[in-house]
Coordinates of N, CA and C and ligand atoms in Angstrom, one line a residue:
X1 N 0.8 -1.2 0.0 CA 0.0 0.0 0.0 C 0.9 1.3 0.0
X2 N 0.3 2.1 -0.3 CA 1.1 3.6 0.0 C 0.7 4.6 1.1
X3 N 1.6 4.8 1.8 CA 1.6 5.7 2.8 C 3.0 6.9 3.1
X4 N 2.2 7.7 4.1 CA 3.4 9.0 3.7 C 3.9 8.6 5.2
X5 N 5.6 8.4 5.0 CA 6.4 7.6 6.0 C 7.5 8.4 6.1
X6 N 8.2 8.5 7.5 CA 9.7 9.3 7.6 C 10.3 8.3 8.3
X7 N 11.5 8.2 7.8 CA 12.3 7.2 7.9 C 13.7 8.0 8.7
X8 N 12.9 9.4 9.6 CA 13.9 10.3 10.8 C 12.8 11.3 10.9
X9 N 13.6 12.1 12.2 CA 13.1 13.3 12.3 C 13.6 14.2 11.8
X10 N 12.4 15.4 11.4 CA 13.1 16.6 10.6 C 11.7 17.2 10.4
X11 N 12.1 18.4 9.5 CA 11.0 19.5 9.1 C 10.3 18.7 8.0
X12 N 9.1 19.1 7.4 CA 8.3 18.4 5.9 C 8.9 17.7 5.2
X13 N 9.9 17.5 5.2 CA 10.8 17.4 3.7 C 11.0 15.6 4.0
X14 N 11.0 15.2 5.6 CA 11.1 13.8 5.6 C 9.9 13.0 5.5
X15 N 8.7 13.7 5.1 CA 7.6 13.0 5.0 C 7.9 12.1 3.3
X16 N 7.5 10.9 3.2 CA 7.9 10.5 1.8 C 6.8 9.6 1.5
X17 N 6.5 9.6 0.2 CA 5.1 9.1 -0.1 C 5.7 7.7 -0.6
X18 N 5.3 6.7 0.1 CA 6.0 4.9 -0.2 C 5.3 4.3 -0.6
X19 N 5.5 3.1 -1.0 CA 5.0 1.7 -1.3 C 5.6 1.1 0.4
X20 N 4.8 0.3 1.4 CA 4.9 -0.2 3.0 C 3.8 -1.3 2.7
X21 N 4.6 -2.3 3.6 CA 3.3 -3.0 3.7 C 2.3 -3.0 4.6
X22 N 1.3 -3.5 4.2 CA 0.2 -3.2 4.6 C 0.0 -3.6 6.1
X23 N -0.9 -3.0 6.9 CA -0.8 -3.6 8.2 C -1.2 -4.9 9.1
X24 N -0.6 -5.8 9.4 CA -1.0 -7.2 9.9 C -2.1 -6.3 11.2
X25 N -3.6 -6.7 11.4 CA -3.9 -5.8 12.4 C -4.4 -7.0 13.7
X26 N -4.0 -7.0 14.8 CA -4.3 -7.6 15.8 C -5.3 -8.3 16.4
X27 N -6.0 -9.3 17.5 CA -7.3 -9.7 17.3 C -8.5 -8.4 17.9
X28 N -7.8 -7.5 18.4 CA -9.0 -6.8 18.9 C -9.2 -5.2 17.7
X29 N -8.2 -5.3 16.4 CA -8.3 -4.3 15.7 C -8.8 -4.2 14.5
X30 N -9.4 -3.4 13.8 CA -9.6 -3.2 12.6 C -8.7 -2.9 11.7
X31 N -8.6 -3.4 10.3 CA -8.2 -3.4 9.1 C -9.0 -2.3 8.1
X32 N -9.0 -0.7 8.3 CA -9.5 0.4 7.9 C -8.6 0.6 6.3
X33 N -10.0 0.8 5.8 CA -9.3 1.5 4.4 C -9.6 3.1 4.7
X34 N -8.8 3.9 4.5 CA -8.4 5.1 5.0 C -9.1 5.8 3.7
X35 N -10.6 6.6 3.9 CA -11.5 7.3 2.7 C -10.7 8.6 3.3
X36 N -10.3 9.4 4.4 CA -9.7 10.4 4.9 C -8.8 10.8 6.5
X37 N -8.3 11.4 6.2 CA -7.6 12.0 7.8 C -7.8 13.1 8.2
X38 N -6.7 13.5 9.4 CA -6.5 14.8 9.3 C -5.2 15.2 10.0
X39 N -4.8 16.3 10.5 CA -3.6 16.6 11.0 C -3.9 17.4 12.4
X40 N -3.0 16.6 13.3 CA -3.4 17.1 14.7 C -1.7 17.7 15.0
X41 N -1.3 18.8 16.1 CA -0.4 19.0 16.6 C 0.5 17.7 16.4
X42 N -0.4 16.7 17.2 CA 0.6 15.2 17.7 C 1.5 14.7 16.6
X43 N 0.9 15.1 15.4 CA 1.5 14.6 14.2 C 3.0 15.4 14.0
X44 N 2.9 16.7 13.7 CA 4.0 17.6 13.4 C 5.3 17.1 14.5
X45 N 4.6 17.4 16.1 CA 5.2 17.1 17.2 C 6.1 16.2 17.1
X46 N 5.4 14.5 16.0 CA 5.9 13.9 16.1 C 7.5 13.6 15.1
X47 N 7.3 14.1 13.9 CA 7.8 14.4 12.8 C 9.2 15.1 12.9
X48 N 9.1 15.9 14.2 CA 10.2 16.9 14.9 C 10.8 15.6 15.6
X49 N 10.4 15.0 16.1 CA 10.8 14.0 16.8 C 10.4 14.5 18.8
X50 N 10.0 15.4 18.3 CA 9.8 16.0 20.6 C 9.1 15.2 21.4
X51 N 8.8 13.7 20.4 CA 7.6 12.7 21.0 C 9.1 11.8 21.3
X52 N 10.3 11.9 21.0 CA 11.2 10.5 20.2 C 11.6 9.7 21.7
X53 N 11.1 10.2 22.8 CA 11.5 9.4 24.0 C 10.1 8.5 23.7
X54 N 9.0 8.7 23.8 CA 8.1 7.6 23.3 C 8.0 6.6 22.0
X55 N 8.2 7.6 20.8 CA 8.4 6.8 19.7 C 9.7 5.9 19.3
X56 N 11.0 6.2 20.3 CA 12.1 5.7 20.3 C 12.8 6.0 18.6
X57 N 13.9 5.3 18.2 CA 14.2 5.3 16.7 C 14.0 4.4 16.1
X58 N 12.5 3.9 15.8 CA 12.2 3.0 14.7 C 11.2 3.3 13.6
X59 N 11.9 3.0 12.6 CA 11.5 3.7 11.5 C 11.4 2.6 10.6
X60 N 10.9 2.8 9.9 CA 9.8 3.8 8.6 C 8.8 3.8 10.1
X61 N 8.0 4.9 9.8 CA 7.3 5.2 10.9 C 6.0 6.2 10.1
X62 N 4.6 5.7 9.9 CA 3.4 6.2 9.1 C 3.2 7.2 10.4
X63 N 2.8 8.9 10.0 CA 2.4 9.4 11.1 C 0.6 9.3 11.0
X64 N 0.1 10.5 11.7 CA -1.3 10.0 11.8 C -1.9 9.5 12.5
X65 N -3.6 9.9 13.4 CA -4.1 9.6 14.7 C -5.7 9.0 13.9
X66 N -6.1 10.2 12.9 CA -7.5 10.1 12.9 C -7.9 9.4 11.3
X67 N -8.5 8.8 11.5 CA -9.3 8.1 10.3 C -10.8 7.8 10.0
X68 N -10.9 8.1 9.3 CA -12.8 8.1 8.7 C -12.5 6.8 7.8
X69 N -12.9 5.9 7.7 CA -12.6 4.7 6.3 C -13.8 3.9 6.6
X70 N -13.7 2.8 5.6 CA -14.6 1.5 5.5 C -13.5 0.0 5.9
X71 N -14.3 -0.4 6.7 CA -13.6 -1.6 7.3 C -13.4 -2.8 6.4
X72 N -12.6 -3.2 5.9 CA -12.3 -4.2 5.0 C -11.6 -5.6 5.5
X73 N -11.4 -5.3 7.4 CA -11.2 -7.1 8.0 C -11.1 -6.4 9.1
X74 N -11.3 -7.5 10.5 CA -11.6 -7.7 11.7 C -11.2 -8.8 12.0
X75 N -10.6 -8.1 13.4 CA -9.7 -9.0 14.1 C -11.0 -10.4 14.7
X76 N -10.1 -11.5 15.4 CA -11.0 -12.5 16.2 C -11.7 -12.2 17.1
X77 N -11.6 -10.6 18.0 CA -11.7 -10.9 18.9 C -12.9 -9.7 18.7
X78 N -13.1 -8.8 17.6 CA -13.9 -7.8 17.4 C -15.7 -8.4 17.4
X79 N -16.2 -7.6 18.2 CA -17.6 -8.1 17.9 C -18.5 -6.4 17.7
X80 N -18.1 -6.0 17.8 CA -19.4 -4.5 17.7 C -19.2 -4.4 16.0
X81 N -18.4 -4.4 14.9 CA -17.9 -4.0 14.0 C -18.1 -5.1 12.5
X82 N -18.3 -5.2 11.4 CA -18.0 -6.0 10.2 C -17.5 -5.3 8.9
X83 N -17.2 -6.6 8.1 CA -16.6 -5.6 6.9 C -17.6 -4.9 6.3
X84 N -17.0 -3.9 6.1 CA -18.4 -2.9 5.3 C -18.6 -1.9 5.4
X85 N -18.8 -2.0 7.1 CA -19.2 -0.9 8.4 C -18.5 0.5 8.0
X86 N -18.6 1.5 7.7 CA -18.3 2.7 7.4 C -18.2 3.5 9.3
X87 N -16.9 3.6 9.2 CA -16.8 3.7 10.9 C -15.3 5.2 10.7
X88 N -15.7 5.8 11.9 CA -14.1 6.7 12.3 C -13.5 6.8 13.4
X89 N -12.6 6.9 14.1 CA -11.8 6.8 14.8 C -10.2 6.9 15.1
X90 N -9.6 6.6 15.6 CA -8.3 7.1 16.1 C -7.0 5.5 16.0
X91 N -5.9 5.5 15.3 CA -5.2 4.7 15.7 C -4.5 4.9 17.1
X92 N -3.7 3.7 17.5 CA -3.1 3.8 18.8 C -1.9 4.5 18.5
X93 N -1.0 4.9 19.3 CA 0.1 5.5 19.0 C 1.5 4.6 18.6
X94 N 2.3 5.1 18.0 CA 2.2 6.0 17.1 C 1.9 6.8 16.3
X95 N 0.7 6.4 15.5 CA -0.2 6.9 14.5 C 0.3 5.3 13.5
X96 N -0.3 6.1 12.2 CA -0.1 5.1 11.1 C -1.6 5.6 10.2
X97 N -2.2 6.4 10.5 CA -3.3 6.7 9.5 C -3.5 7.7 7.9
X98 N -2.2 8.2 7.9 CA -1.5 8.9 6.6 C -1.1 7.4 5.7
X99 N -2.4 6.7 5.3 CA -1.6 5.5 4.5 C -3.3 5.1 4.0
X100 N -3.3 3.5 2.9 CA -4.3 3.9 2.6 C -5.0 3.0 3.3
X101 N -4.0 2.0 4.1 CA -4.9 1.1 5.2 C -4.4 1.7 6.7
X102 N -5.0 1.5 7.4 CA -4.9 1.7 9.2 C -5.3 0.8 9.8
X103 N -4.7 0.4 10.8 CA -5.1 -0.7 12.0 C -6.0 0.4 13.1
X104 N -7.0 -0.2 13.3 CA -7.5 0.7 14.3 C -8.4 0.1 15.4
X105 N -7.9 0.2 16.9 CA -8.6 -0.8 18.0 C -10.1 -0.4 17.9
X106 N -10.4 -2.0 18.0 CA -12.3 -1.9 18.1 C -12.3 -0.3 19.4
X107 N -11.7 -0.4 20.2 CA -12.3 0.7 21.5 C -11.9 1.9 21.0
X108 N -11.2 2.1 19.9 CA -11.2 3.8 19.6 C -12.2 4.0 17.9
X109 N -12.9 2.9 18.0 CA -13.9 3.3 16.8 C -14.8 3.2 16.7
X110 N -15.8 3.9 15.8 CA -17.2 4.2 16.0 C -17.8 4.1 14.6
X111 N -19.5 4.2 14.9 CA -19.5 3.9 13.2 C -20.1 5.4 12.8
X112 N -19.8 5.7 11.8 CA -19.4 6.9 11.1 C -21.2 7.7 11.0
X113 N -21.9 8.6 11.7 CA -22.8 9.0 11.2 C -23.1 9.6 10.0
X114 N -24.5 9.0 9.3 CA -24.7 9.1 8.1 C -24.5 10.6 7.8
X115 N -24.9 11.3 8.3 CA -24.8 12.9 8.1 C -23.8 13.4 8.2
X116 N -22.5 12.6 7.9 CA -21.3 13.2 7.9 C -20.6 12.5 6.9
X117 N -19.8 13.0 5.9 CA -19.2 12.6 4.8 C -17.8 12.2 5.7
X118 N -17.0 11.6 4.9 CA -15.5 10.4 6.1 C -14.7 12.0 5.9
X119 N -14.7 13.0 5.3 CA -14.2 14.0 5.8 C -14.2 14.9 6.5
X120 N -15.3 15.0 6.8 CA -15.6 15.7 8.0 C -15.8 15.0 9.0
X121 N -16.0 13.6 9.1 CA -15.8 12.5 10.2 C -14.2 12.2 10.7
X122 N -13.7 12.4 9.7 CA -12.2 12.6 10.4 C -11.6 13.4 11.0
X123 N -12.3 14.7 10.7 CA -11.7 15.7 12.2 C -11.6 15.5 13.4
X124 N -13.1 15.0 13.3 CA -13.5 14.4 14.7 C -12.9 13.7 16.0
X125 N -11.8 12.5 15.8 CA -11.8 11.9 16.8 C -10.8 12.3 18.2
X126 N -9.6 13.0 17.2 CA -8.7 13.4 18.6 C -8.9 14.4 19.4
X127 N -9.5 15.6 18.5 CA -10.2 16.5 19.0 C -11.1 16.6 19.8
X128 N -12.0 16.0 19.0 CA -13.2 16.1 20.0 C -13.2 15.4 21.5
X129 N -12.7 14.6 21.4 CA -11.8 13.2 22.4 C -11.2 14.0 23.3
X130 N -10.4 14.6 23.0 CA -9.5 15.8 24.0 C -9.8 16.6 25.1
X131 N -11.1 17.2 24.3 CA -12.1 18.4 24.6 C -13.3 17.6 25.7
X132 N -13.7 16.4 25.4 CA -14.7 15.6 26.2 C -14.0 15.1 27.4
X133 N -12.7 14.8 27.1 CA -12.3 13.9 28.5 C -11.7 15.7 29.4
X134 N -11.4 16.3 28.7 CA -10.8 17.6 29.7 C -11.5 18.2 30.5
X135 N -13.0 18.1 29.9 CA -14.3 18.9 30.1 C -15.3 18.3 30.8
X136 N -15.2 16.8 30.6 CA -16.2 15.9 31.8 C -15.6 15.3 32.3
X137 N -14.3 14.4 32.2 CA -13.9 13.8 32.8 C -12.6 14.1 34.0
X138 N -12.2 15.3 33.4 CA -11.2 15.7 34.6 C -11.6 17.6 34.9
X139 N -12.5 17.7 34.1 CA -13.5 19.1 34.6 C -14.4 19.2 35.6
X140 N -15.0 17.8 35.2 CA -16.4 17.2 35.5 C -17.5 18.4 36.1
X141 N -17.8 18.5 34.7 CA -18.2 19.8 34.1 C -19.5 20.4 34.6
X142 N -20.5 20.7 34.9 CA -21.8 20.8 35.1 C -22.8 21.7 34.6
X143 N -24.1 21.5 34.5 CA -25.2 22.6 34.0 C -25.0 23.5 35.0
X144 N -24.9 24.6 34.1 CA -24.9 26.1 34.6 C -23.7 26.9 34.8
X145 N -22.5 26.1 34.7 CA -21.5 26.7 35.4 C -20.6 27.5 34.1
X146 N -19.8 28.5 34.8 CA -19.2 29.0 33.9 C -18.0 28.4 33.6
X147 N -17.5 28.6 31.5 CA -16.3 27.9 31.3 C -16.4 28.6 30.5
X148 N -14.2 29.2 30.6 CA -14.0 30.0 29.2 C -12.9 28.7 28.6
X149 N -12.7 29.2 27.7 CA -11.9 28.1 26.5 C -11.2 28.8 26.3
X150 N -9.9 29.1 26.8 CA -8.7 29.4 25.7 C -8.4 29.1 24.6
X151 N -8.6 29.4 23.6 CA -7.9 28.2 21.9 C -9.7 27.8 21.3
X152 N -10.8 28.4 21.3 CA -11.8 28.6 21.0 C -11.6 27.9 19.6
X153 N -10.8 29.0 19.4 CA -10.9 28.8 17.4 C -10.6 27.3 16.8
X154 N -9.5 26.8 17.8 CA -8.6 26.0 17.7 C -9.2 24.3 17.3
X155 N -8.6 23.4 16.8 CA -9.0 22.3 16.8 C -9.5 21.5 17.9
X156 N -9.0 21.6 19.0 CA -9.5 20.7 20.5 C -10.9 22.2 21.1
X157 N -10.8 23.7 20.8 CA -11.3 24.4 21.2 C -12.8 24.0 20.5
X158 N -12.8 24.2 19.7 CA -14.0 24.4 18.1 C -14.9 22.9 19.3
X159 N -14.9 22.0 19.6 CA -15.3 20.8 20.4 C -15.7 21.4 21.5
X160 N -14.6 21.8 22.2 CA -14.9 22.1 23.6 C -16.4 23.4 24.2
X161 N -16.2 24.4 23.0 CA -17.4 24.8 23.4 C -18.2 24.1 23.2
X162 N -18.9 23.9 21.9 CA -19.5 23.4 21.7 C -20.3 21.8 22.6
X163 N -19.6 21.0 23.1 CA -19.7 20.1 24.4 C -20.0 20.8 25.7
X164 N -19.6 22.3 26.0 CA -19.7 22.5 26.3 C -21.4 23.9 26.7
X165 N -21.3 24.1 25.8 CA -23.0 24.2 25.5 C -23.7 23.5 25.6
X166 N -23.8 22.2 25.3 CA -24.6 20.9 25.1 C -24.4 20.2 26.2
X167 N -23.3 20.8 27.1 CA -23.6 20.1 29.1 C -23.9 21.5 29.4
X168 N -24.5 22.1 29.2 CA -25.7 23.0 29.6 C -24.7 24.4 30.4
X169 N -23.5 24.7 30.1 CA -22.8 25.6 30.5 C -22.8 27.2 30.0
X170 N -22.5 28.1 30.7 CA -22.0 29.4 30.2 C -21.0 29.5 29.7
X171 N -20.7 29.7 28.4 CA -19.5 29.2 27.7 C -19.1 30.8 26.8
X172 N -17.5 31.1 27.6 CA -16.9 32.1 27.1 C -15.9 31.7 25.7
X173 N -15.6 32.0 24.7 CA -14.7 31.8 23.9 C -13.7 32.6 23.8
X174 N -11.9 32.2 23.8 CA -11.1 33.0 23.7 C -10.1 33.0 22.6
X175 N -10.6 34.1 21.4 CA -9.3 33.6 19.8 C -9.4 35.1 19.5
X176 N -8.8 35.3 18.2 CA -8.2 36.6 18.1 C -9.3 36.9 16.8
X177 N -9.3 38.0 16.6 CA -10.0 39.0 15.8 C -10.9 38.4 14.3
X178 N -9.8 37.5 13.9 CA -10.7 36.7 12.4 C -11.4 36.2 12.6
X179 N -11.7 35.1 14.3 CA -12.8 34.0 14.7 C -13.5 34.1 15.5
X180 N -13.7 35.7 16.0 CA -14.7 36.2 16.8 C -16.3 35.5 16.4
X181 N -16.4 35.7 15.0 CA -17.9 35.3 14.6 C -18.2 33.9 14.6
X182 N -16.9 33.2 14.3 CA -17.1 31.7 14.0 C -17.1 31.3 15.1
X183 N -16.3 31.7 16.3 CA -17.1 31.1 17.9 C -18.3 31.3 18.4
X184 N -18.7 32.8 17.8 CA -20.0 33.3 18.5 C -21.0 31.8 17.4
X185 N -20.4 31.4 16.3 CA -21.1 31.1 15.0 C -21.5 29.0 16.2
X186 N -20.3 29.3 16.4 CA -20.8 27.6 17.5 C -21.5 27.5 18.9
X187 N -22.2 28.8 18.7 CA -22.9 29.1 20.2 C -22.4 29.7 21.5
X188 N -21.2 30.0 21.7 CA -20.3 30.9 22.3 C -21.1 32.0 23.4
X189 N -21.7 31.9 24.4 CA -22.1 32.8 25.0 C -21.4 34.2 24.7
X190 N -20.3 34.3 25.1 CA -19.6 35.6 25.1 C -18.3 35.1 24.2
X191 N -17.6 36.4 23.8 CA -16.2 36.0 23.0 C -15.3 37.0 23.8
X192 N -14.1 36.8 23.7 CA -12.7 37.8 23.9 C -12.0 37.3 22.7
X193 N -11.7 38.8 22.4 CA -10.3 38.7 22.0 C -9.0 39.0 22.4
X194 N -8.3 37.9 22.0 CA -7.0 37.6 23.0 C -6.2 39.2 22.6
X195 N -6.1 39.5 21.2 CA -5.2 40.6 20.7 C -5.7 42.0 21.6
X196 N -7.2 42.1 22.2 CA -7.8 43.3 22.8 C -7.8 43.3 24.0
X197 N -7.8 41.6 25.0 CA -8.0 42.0 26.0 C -7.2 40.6 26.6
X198 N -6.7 40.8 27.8 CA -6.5 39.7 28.4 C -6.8 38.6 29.5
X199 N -7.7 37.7 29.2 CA -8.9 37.6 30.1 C -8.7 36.8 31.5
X200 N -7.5 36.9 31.7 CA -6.5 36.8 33.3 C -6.7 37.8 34.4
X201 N -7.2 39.3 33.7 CA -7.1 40.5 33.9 C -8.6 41.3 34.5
X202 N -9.3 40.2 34.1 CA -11.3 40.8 34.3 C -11.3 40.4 35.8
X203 N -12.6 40.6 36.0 CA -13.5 40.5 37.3 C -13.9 38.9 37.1
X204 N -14.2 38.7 36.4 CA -14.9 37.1 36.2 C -14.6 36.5 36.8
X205 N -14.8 35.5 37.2 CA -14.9 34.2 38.0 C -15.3 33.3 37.0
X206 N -14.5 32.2 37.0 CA -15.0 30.7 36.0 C -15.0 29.8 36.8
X207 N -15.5 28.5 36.8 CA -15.6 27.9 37.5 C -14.7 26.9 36.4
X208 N -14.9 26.7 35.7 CA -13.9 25.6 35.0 C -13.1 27.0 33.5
X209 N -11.4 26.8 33.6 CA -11.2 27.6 32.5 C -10.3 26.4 31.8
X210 N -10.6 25.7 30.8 CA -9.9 25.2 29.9 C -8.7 26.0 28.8
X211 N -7.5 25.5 29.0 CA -6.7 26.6 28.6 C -5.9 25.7 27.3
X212 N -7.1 25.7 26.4 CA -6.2 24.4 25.0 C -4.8 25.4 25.1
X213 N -4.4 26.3 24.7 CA -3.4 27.0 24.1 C -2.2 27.0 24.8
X214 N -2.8 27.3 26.5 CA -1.2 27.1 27.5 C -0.6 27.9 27.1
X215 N -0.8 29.2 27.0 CA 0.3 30.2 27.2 C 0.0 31.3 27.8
X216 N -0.3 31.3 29.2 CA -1.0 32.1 30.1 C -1.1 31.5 31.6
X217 N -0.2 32.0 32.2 CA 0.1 31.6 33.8 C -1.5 32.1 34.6
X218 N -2.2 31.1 34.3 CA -3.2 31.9 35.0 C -4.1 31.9 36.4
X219 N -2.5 31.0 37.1 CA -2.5 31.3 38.7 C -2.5 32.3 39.0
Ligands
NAP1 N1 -5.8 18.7 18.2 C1 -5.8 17.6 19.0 O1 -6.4 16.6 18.8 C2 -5.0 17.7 20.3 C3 -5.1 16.7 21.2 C4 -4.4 16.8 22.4 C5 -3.6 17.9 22.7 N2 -3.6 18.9 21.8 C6 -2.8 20.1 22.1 O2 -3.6 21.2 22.3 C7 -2.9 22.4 21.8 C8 -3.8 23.1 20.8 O3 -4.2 22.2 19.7 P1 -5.2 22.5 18.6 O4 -5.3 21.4 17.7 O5 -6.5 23.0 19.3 O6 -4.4 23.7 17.9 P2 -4.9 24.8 16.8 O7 -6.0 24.2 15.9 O8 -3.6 25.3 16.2 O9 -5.6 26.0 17.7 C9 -4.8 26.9 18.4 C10 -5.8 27.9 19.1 O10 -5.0 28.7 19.9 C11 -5.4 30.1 19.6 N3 -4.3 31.0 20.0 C12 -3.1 31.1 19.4 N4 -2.3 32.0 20.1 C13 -3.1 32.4 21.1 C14 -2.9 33.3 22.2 N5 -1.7 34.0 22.3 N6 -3.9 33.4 23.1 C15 -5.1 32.8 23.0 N7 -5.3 31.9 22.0 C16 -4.3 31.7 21.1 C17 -5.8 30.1 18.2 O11 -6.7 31.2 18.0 P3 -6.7 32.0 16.6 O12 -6.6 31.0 15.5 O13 -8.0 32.7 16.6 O14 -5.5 32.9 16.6 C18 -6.5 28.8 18.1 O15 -7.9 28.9 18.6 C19 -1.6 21.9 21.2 O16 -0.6 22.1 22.1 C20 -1.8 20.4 20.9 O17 -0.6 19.7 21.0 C21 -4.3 18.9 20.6

């Protein structure tokens, strides 16, 4: 099969479009034909190599988290899933989803709702994933309460309100001047912009502030 593989780290230039073989996938994984991806931080991160204490030096190395595809084999041990099933979800790490098959565990896949083409279903998994476990699982979030987003605009952000409206919250958005509208545009109670104002600096009180961006000491 073909997939885009770096065989080191470095800037763009070691990504290389190969002939690899295809992936043997394990009994609890799927055998994904890859209809789309997308590109998360984790990817570039990894490419640079600033992951290379986890990824160690083994190469050829497929980058890649998120995949939208049609399942074309299943492991022994898979039972929610068959060939056919139009599903998206996330490989395990290292990636390996920039290729035109992916291994992907039955527990990080889902099946692909109809009302979403495999490209727009592939935005979906690390992101939105990110944004849900930050926000309910170690936010443990609740109706009514106030939460601003740092990184609104952002790929883990663009989820997070949104999840966050939909657990019944007061939800501030925080991005700069071009995505004022497109946050207010996902429901956004209130917006800042970061370039106007600094929102470390207000009266407010939040009861949960999610800070995707991390560049703001805001003890
Ligand atoms: N994407 C994932 O699946 C994922 C998963 C786990 C962890 N993460 C980590 O989360 C971080 C953000 O990832 P992302 O995918 O959301 O990135 P992204 O799509 O590049 O979004 C970055 C966001 O930060 C905003 N921003 C940039 N500079 C800012 C500043 N000085 N003050 C306030 N906001 C600022 C941007 O707003 P404007 O565009 O409006 O300027 C944008 O909303 C990265 O460190 C990434 O490694 C991401």
């Amino acid at each position: 099969m073909k997939a885009m593989v770096i065989r080191g780290y470095g800037a763009v230039d070691v990504l290389k479009y190969e002939e690899v073989e295809k992936p043997n996938i394990k009994p609890d994984q799927l055998l994904v034909k890859v209809h789309a991806s997308s590109v998360n931080p984790i990817d570039w991160k990894t490419r640079k190599g600033m992951l290379s204490i986890l990824t160690g030096n083994k190469f050829p190395l497929i980058l890649g988290f998120d995949v939208a595809g049609e399942v074309v084999e299943v492991g022994s041990q898979v039972t929610r899933f068959q060939v056919g099933d139009a599903i998206y979800g996330s490989t395990s790490f290292p990636g390996g989803a920039y290729a035109e098959f992916a291994a992907i565990p039955e527990k990080l896949a889902a099946i692909k709702p109809a009302n979403m083409n495999y490209q727009q279903a592939a935005t979906v998994p690390l992101a939105a994933l990110t944004a849900l476990q930050a926000l309910r699982n170690l936010g443990n979030i609740k109706s009514g309460q106030k939460v601003l987003v740092n990184g609104a605009s952002g790929g883990v952000g663009i989820f997070a309100v949104q999840i966050a409206k939909v657990l019944g919250a007061e939800v501030t958005g925080v991005c700069s001047t071009r995505n004022l509208d497109f946050v207010r545009s996902l429901n956004a109670d209130l917006v800042i912009d970061y370039t106007q104002a600094d929102f470390t600096n207000g009266n407010v009180q939040y009861d949960i502030i999610f800070d995707v961006v991390a560049k703001k000491n805001i003890f």
